[in-house]
Tab-separated table of C-alpha atoms in Angstrom:
chain	number	residue	atom	x	y	z
A	1	MET	CA	0.000	0.000	0.000
A	2	LYS	CA	1.218	3.500	-0.799
A	3	ASP	CA	1.734	6.175	1.810
A	4	PRO	CA	-1.525	8.188	2.061
A	5	ARG	CA	0.393	11.468	1.711
A	6	GLU	CA	1.697	10.303	-1.680
A	7	VAL	CA	-1.822	9.580	-2.954
A	8	ILE	CA	-3.482	12.842	-1.837
A	9	ILE	CA	-1.545	15.821	-3.218
A	10	ARG	CA	-3.677	18.832	-2.240
A	11	PRO	CA	-7.285	19.961	-1.758
A	12	VAL	CA	-8.904	21.801	-4.654
A	13	ILE	CA	-10.393	25.101	-3.478
A	14	THR	CA	-12.835	26.585	-6.012
A	15	GLU	CA	-16.339	28.033	-5.878
A	16	HIS	CA	-17.766	24.793	-7.220
A	17	SER	CA	-15.905	22.668	-4.667
A	18	TYR	CA	-17.228	24.891	-1.855
A	19	ASP	CA	-20.779	24.421	-3.176
A	20	MET	CA	-20.251	20.649	-3.215
A	21	MET	CA	-19.290	20.718	0.485
A	22	ASN	CA	-22.977	21.318	1.292
A	23	LYS	CA	-23.567	17.841	-0.183
A	24	ASN	CA	-20.687	16.468	1.941
A	25	THR	CA	-18.440	16.060	-1.138
A	26	TYR	CA	-14.804	17.204	-1.015
A	27	THR	CA	-12.421	17.656	-3.958
A	28	PHE	CA	-8.731	16.718	-4.024
A	29	GLU	CA	-5.882	16.530	-6.498
A	30	VAL	CA	-4.528	12.983	-6.382
A	31	ALA	CA	-1.619	11.077	-7.886
A	32	LYS	CA	-2.192	10.133	-11.522
A	33	ASP	CA	-1.492	6.427	-10.918
A	34	SER	CA	-3.824	6.086	-7.912
A	35	ASN	CA	-7.136	4.242	-8.076
A	36	LYS	CA	-10.404	4.687	-6.184
A	37	VAL	CA	-9.573	2.118	-3.504
A	38	GLU	CA	-6.243	3.808	-2.711
A	39	ILE	CA	-7.919	7.226	-2.605
A	40	ARG	CA	-10.604	5.939	-0.227
A	41	GLN	CA	-8.014	4.377	2.111
A	42	ALA	CA	-5.845	7.521	2.049
A	43	ILE	CA	-8.719	9.896	2.897
A	44	GLU	CA	-9.915	7.636	5.707
A	45	ALA	CA	-6.375	7.346	7.114
A	46	ILE	CA	-5.469	11.054	6.925
A	47	PHE	CA	-8.735	12.668	8.058
A	48	ASN	CA	-10.274	9.855	10.168
A	49	VAL	CA	-13.639	9.907	8.317
A	50	THR	CA	-15.789	7.325	6.515
A	51	VAL	CA	-15.908	7.568	2.717
A	52	THR	CA	-19.086	6.422	0.950
A	53	LYS	CA	-18.239	7.244	-2.680
A	54	VAL	CA	-15.209	8.224	-4.778
A	55	ASN	CA	-15.443	9.797	-8.250
A	56	THR	CA	-12.300	10.476	-10.285
A	57	LEU	CA	-11.509	12.270	-13.518
A	58	ASN	CA	-8.430	13.225	-15.487
A	59	VAL	CA	-8.146	16.966	-16.112
A	60	LYS	CA	-6.633	17.535	-19.535
A	61	SER	CA	-4.150	20.290	-20.345
A	62	LYS	CA	-5.216	23.538	-22.008
A	63	PRO	CA	-3.189	25.696	-24.376
A	64	LYS	CA	-1.797	28.812	-22.702
A	65	ARG	CA	0.629	31.513	-23.711
A	66	VAL	CA	3.179	33.594	-21.794
A	67	ARG	CA	4.028	36.641	-23.887
A	68	MET	CA	4.873	35.136	-27.273
A	69	GLN	CA	5.736	31.612	-26.084
A	70	PRO	CA	2.987	29.021	-26.574
A	71	GLY	CA	2.691	26.254	-24.030
A	72	ARG	CA	0.237	24.042	-22.189
A	73	THR	CA	-0.946	23.639	-18.627
A	74	ARG	CA	-0.237	20.343	-16.909
A	75	THR	CA	-2.570	17.347	-16.835
A	76	TRP	CA	-3.674	16.097	-13.425
A	77	LYS	CA	-6.171	13.792	-11.733
A	78	LYS	CA	-9.071	15.087	-9.640
A	79	SER	CA	-11.098	13.142	-7.111
A	80	MET	CA	-14.456	14.032	-5.571
A	81	VAL	CA	-14.939	12.179	-2.283
A	82	THR	CA	-18.364	11.854	-0.633
A	83	LEU	CA	-18.349	11.306	3.131
A	84	LYS	CA	-20.841	9.630	5.444
A	85	ASP	CA	-23.492	11.946	6.921
A	86	GLY	CA	-22.118	13.686	9.992
A	87	ASP	CA	-18.458	13.475	8.928
A	88	THR	CA	-16.607	16.627	7.888
A	89	ILE	CA	-13.038	17.557	7.023
A	90	GLU	CA	-11.907	20.467	9.183
A	91	LEU	CA	-9.238	21.522	6.665
A	92	PHE	CA	-11.906	23.106	4.469
A	93	ASN	CA	-13.798	24.809	7.295
A	94	ALA	CA	-10.823	26.904	8.442
């Protein structure tokens, strides 16, 4: 089993992710090679909560430009984790 801190990279803080917190769903950036079972185990180990559902998606890169140099943003994997009723993650409430 991987170290939970290697699976979960960072929380994703956006307006949409804050709206999803009302439905007890939290959004994280995760390692690209992680699967749903590893994500579930990592969230439960780090935050001491019970996970009921894990949804994942790969965020594709977009073309960007800095002055005259064309480039692309990076690709990454996003995970939306739904917790059991009554469980919360205090990291987002601060």
